[in-house]
XYZ file of C-alpha atoms in Angstrom:
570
model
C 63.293 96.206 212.320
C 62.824 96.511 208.336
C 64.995 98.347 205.761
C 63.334 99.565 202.610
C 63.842 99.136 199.137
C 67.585 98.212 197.275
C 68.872 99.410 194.055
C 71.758 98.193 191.912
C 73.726 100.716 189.745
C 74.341 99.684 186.499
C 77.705 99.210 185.716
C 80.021 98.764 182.516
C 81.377 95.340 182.423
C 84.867 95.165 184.751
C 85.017 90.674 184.411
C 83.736 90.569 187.683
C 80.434 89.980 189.851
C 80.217 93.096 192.288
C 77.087 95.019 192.454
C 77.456 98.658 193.949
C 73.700 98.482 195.613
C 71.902 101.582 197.736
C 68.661 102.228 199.273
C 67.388 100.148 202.443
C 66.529 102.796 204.487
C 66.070 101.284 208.158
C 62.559 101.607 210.086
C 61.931 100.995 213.530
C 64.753 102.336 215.084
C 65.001 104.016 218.377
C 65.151 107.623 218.280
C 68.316 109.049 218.936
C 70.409 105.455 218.862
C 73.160 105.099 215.732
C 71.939 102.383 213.793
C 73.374 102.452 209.615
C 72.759 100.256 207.033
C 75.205 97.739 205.600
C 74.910 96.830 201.625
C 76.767 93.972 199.573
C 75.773 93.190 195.855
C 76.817 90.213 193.446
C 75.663 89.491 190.141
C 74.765 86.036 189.157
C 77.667 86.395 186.650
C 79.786 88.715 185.517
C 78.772 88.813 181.736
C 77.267 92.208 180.508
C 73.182 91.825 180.403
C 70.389 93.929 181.243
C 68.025 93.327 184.015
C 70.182 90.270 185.431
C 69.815 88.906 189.277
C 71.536 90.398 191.921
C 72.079 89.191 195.248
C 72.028 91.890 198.113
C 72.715 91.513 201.570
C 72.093 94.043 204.118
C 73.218 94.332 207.378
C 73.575 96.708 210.426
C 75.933 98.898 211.453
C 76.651 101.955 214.222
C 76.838 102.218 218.208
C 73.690 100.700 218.888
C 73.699 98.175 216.013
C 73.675 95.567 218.625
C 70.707 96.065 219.593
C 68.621 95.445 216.543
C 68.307 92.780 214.255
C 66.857 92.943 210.825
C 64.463 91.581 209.506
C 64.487 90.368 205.549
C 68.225 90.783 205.298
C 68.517 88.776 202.098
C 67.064 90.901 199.332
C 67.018 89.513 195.122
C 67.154 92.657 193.370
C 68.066 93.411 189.255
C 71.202 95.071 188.015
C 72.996 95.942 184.544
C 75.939 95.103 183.068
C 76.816 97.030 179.992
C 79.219 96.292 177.148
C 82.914 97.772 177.518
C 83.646 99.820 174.969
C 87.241 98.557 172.922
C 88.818 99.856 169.826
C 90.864 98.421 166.827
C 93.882 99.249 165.378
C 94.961 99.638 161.782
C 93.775 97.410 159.309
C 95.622 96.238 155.849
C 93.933 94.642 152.686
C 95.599 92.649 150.702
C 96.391 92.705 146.869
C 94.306 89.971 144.863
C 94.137 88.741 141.224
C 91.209 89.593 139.958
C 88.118 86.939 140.105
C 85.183 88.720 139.478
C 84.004 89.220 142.693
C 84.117 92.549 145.097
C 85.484 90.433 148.100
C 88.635 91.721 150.039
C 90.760 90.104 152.105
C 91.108 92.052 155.807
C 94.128 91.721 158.065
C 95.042 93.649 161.520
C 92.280 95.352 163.543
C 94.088 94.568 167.086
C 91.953 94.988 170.151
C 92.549 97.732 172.810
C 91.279 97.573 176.029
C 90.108 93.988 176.505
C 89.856 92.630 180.440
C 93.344 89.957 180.942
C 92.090 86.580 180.250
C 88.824 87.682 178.187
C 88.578 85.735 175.313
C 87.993 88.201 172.167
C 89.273 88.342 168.713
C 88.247 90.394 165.933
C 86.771 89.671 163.012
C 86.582 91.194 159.844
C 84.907 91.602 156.451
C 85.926 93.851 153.030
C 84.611 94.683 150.386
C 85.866 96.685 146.831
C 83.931 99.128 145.507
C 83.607 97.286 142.355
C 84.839 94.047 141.040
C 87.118 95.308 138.550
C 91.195 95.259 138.547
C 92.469 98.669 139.971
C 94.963 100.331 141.992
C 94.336 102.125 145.580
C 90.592 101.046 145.396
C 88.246 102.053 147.613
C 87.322 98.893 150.096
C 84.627 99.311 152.941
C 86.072 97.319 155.794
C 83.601 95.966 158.534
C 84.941 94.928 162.096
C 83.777 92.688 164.576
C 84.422 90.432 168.153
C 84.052 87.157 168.379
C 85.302 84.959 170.880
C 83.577 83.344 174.698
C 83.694 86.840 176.246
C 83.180 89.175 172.809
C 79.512 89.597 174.261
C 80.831 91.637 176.865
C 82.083 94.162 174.464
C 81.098 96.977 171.945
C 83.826 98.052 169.455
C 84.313 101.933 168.723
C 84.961 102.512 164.882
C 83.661 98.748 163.400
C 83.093 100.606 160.115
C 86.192 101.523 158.220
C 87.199 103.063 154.702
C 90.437 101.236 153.332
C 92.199 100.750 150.030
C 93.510 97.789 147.844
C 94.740 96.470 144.584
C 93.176 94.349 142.170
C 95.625 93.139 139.802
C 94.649 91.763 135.878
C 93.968 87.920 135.424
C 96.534 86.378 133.277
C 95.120 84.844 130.039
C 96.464 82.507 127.736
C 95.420 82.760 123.551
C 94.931 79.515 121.334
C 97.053 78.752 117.957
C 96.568 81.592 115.521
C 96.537 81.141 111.403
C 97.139 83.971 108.866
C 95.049 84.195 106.098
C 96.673 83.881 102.520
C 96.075 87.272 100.284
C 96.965 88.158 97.050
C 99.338 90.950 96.746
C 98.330 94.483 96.986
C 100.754 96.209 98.012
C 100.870 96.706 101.586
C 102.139 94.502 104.806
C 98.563 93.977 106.570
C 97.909 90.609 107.234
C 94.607 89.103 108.343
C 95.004 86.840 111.407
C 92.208 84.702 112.942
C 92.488 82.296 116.060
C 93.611 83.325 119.539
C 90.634 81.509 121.484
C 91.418 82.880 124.927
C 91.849 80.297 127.578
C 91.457 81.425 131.618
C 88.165 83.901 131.322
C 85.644 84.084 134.777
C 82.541 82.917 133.589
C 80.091 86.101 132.260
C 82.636 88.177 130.993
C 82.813 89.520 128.246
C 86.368 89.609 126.327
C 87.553 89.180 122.762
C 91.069 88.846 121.076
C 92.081 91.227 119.098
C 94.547 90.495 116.320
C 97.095 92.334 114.365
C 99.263 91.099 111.730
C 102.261 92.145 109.507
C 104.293 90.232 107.047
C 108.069 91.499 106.860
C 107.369 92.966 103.661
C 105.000 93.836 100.881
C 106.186 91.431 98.257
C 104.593 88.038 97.488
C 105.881 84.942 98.391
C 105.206 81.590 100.348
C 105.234 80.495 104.155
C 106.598 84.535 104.787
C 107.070 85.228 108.280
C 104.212 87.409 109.429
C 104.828 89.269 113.192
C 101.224 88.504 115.238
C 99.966 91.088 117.815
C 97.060 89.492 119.815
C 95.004 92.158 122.279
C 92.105 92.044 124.294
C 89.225 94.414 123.940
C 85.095 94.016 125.342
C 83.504 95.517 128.729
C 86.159 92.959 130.862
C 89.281 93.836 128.992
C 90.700 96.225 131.486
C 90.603 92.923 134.014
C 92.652 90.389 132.382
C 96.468 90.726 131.083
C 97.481 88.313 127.699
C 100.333 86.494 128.238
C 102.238 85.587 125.034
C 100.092 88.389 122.702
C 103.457 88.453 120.032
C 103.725 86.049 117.907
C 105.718 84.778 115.097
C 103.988 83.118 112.871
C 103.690 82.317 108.556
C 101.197 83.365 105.826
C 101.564 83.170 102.031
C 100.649 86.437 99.551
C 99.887 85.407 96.266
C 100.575 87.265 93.197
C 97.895 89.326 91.600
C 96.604 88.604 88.473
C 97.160 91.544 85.969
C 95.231 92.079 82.600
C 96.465 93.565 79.343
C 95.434 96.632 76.891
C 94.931 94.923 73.608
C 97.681 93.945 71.758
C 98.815 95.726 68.554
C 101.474 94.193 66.382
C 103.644 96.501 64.069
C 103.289 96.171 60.367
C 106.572 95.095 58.859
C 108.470 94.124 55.662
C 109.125 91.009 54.626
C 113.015 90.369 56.027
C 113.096 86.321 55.989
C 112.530 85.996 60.040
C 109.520 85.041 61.395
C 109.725 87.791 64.733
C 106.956 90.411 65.098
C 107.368 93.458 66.799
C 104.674 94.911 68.894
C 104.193 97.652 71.236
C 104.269 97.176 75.051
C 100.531 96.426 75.805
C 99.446 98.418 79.245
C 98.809 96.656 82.303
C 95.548 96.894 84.266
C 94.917 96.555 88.104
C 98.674 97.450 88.912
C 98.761 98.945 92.557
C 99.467 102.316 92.694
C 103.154 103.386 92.762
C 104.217 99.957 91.885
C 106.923 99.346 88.597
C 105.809 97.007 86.526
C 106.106 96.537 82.775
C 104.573 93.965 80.277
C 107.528 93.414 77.601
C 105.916 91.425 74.458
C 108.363 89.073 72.244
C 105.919 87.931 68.990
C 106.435 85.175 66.314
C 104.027 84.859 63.173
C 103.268 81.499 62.256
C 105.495 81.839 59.173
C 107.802 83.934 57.388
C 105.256 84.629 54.397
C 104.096 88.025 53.870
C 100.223 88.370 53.984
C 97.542 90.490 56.078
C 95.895 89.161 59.246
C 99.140 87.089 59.892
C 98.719 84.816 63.703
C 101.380 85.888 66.082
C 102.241 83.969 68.651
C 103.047 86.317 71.769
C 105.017 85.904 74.846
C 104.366 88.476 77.773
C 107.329 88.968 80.253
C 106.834 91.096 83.237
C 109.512 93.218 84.152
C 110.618 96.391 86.765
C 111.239 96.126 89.890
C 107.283 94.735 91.564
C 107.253 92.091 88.503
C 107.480 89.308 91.272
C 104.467 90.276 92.683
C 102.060 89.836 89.868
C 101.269 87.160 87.271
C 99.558 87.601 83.889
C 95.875 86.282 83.150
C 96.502 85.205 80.147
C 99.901 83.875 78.599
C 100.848 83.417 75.925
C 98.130 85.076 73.618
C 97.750 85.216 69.761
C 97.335 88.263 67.973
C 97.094 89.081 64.270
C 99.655 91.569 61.890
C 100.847 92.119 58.556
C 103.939 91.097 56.798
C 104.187 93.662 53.569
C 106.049 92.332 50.315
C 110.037 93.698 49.701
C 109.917 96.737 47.502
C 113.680 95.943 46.137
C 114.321 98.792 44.261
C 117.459 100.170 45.452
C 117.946 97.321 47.481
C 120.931 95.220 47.974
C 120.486 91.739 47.404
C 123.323 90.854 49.971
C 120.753 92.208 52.618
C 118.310 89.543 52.058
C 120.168 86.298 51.011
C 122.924 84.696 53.185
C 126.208 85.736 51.644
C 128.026 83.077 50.153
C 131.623 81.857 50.503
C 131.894 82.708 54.010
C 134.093 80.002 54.530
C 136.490 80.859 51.309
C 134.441 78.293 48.993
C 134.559 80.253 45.805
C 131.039 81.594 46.239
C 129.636 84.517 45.138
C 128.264 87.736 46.390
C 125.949 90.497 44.803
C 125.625 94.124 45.686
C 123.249 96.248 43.421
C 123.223 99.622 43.701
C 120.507 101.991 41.285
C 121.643 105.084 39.305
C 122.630 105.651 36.460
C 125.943 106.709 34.190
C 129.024 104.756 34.485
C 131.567 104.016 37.121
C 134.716 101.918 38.690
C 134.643 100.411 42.001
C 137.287 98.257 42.957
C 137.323 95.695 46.018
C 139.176 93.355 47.389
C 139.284 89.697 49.200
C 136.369 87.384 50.173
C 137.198 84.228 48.297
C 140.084 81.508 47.903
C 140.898 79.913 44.737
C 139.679 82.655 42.088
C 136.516 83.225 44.136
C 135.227 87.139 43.462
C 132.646 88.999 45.226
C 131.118 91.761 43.111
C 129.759 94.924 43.492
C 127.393 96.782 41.397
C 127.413 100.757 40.306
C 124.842 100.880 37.720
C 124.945 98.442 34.985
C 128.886 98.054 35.482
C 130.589 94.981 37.804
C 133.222 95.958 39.907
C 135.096 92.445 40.494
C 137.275 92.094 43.377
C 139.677 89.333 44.085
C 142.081 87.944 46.827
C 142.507 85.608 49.696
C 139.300 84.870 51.759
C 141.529 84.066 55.023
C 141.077 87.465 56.975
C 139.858 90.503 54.595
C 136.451 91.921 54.169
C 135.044 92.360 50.619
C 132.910 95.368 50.865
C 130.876 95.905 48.164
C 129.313 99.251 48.425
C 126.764 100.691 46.235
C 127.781 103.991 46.112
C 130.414 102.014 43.702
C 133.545 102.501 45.825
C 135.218 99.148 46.852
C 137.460 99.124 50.029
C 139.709 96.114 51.298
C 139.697 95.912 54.728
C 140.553 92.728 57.611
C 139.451 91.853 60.819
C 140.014 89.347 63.219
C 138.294 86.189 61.880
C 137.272 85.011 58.071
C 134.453 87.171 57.199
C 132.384 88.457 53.936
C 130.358 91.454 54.183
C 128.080 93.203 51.969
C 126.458 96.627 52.415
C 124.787 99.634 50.563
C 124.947 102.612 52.450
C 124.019 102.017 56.005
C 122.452 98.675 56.084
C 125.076 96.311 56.307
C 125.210 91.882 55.926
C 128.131 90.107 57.194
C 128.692 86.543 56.711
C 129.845 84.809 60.054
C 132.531 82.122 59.330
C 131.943 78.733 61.430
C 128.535 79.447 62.403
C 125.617 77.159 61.468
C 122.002 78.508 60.353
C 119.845 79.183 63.013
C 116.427 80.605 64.122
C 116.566 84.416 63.675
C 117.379 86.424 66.555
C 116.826 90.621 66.359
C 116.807 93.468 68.120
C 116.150 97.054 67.496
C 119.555 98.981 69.050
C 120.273 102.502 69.459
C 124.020 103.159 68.391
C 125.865 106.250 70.290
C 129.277 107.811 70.355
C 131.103 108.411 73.774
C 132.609 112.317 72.472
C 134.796 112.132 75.919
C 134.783 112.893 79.689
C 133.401 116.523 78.620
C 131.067 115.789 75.547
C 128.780 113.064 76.414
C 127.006 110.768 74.183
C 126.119 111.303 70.594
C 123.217 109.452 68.858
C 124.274 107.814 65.635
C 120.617 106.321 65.787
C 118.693 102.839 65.721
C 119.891 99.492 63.816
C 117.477 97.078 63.259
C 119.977 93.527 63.853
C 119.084 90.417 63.108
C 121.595 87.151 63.766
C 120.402 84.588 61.853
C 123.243 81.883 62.998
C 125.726 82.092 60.032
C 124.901 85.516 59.084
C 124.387 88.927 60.815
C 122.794 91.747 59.073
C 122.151 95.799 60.642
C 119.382 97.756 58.663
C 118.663 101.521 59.852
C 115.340 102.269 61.398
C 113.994 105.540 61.815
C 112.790 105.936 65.584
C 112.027 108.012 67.861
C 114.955 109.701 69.811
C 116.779 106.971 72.659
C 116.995 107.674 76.201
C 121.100 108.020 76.612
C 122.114 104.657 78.201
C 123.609 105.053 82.533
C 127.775 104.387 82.072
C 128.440 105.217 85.698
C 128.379 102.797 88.396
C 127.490 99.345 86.165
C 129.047 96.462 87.040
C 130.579 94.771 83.689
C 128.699 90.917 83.193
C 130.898 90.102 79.882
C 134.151 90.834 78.269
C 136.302 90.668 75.015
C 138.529 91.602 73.519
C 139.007 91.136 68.879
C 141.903 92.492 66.399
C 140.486 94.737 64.027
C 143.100 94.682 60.935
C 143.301 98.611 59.608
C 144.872 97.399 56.510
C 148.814 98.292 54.851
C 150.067 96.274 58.079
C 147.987 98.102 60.444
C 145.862 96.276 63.194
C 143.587 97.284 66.180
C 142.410 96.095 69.278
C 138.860 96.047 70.461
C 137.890 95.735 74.048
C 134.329 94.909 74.376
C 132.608 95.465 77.349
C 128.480 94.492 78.432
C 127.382 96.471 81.655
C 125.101 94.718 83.748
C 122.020 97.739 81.797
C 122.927 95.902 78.742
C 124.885 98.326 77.080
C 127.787 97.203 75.184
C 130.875 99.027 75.368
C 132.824 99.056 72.478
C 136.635 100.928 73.211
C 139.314 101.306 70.226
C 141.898 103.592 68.982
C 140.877 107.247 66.516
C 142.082 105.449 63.538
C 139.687 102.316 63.497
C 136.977 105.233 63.062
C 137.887 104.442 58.896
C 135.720 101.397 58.629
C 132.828 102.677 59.878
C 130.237 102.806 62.761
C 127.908 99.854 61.525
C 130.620 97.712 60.857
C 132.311 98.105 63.998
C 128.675 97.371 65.246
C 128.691 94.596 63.709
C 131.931 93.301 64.581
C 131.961 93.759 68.050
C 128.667 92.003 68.293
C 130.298 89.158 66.344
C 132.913 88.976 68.541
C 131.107 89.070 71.492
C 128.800 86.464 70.457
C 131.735 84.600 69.465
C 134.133 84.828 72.662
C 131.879 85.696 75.244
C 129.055 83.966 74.307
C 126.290 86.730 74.540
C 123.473 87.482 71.800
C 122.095 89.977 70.101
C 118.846 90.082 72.740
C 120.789 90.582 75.446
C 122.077 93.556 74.085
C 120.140 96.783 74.830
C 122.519 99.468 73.264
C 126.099 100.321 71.662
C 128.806 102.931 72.597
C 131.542 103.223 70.442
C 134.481 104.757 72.084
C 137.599 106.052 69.942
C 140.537 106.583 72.537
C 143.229 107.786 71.354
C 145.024 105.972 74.737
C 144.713 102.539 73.350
């Protein structure tokens, strides 16, 4: 007998060989006699496949199987084997620095489901969304089997969605140099250098650079703080290591010009000084204080018009440092005008005479007319006289030269009065000469002072006005000058730079003490009892800045004002 036709049911992959086969319908049997059909399948292998060989064997089976035997028992018939389905578990990507590429790296992805003893791993591929550095990126995760038996297998979910980090690329920045700049008032410096080192190739990244000296003022090798930066399409991908910096630069002062010069027109007094008005400055930043202070000399002493002056500029306030003068010294031009002496004592022109009790004499003339006495004392050893003048009449005065004053007064009153040191004076109203005992000639020296009064805690200053002085070595001489009101000189909080201290003798027995005082402003401080008020305010002038020429060792430039104080304490 025959059977008919076999099929083989396809089957999902189970890692073995067994076929599950049906059909083979029997003909030729007898009716009525129990005869089945027996089936047995194996695949050539057990690996998934379509269409692969099958081996079938039939066989009989029943009552009456006995008595039949079958013909074409061994049948080759086709079968598949599909893929068994797995799955993966959780996958991780891992933080990387970033290298300008989109590649991620995958870990995890476990198999489920695999046949014991199949050989099957997974594989795996990531990629970022973009290449640049970012937290909780997107990154599209592909999964995969490899492995001897991964063809046996399809995996459910290969295609994931994941997130990573992409952290900055540390960069490193070259030396960096700060430019020099000439002062203008600010910290800003300009910085170059900073080459960074550590870029991917095809970016596109610059340094930025910041710098700041400590301060605005000028000055070599200052420190300057650097702040380096990155900016360009691939900043937001790299980190700068080392971006502050301490480094040094050098502001240079700027150069300043002048207004024009203008030197004041002045009498002929036997000096050669000029005095000239502050010239402005030009190009000074704005809220800086800065002053140009001019000190003048004309070529000689001679009056005459269109006189060369030699001037020195000094800078001075508080931002002097920071600028320097384009042109120093410079010569200007002025006019020395010819004495008109009438009324004039002679004794404020010459050098007195028998300053140091030589017998010399001294001249005060005083114009008017009508008669008068005058009497005066001192000035001269050894019949010496020093006369004064009231008209057409002398008014001789005689004594010992060792400590008195011979004031010889043109208003035709004479007074005798000492102080500490051997002195002559001469004066005519309120300009005043005083001979300075054991002093040699020298260069002039002047200054234009304002004198004040100190009325008391309650009544402030008092303006006496300006004294023209001028210390010519052996000689100091105060003429009156009519200027323009002085700003009152700061008492309060001024550290003292010089004392002394001088006797002032009152006369009939009677002596003083002065206590002379210059504040760090310049203003002298002159303190003494009410009754030393009798000799008068230029001669106390006068003597204190004797004295403190004398002891302490400061001149008449360095002064800047006078305050006489009468305390009635001392």
């Amino acid at each position: 007998m025959t059977a008919g036709e076999v099929a083989v049911a396809a089957k999902v992959y189970d890692g073995n060989r067994k076929a599950e086969v049906s059909g083979g319908k029997l003909n030729g049997l007898i009716e009525g006699d129990q005869v089945d059909t027996t089936r047995a399948g194996e695949f050539a292998d057990k690996n998934a496949g379509k269409g692969k060989d099958v081996a079938v064997m039939l066989g009989l089976s029943g009552a009456d199987a006995g008595n039949y035997q079958l013909d074409g028992a061994q049948r080759q018939a086709k079968g598949d084997i599909t893929p068994k389905t797995v799955t993966a578990g959780e996958v991780a990507v891992a933080a990387k620095v970033y290298d300008g590429n989109r590649k991620a790296e995958v870990s995890g992805g476990k198999l489920n489901g695999l046949i014991a003893g199949d050989q099957v791993d997974t594989t795996r591929a990531g990629e970022f969304a973009d290449k640049n550095a970012g937290k909780g990126k997107d990154v599209a995760v592909t999964l995969g089997l490899s492995g001897a038996d991964a063809g046996n297998y399809q995996l459910d979910g290969a295609q994931r969605q994941a997130k990573g980090d992409i952290t900055p690329k540390t960069v490193t920045a070259g030396e960096v140099a700060v430019a020099a700049k000439v002062y203008d008032g600010n910290r800003k410096a300009e910085v170059s250098g900073g080459k960074l080192n550590g870029l991917i190739a095809g970016d596109q990244v610059d340094t930025t650079r910041a710098g700041e000296f400590a301060d605005k003022n000028a000055g070599k090798a200052k420190d300057v703080a650097v702040t380096l930066g990155l900016s360009g399409a691939d900043a937001g991908n790299y980190q700068l290591d080392g971006a502050q910096r301490q480094v040094k630069g050098d502001i240079t002062p700027k150069t300043l010009q002048t207004t024009p010069l203008v030197v004041k027109d002045k009498y002929f007094d036997g000096s050669r000084e000029a005095q000239l008005e502050s010239p402005g400055l030009i190009g000074v930043v704005a809220g800086d204080s800065v002053q140009a202070q001019a000190k003048g000399q004309f070529d000689d002493l001679l009056a005459g018009e269109g006189k060369q002056v030699s001037v020195k500029l000094n800078l001075d306030g508080v931002d002097a440092g920071n600028y320097q003068l384009a042109q120093n010294p410079v010569e200007a031009r002025g006019r020395i005008q010819g004495l008109d002496t009438q009324g004039q004592t002679a004794g404020l022109v010459l050098k007195p005479q028998g300053g140091n009790g030589t017998g010399g004499a001294g001249h005060g003339n005083a114009g008017g007319n009508g008669g008068g006495n005058g009497g005066g004392n001192g000035g001269a050893n050894a019949g010496g006289t020093v006369a004064g003048l009231q008209g057409a009449n002398a008014l001789p005065a005689t004594g010992p030269a060792s400590s008195l004053l011979a004031l010889a007064d043109g208003a035709g009153a004479g007074a005798a009065v000492a102080v500490d040191g051997s002195q002559q004076l001469l004066r005519n109203g309120g300009q005043l000469s005083m001979s300075l005992a054991g002093h040699a000639p020298s260069e002039t020296v002047q200054n234009v002072l304002p004198l004040f009064r100190d009325a008391g805690a309650n009544g402030g200053l008092d303006r006496l006005g300006h004294y023209l002085v001028q210390d010519q070595g052996d000689s100091l001489s105060l003429v009156p000058r009519s200027l323009a009101e002085a700003e009152l000189p700061q008492l309060d909080s001024q550290a003292v730079s010089a004392r002394a201290e001088t006797l002032l003798d009152l006369g009939r027995g009677e002596t003083a003490s002065m206590t002379l005082e210059l504040l760090a402003n310049g203003t002298l401080r002159a303190a003494m009892p009410p009754q030393a008020a009798q000799l008068g305010t230029e001669l106390l002038s006068a003597h204190g800045l004797s004295a403190l020429k004398r002891k302490a060792g400061v001149s008449v430039d360095q002064v800047r004002s006078i305050v006489l104080r009468f305390d009635a304490k001392r």
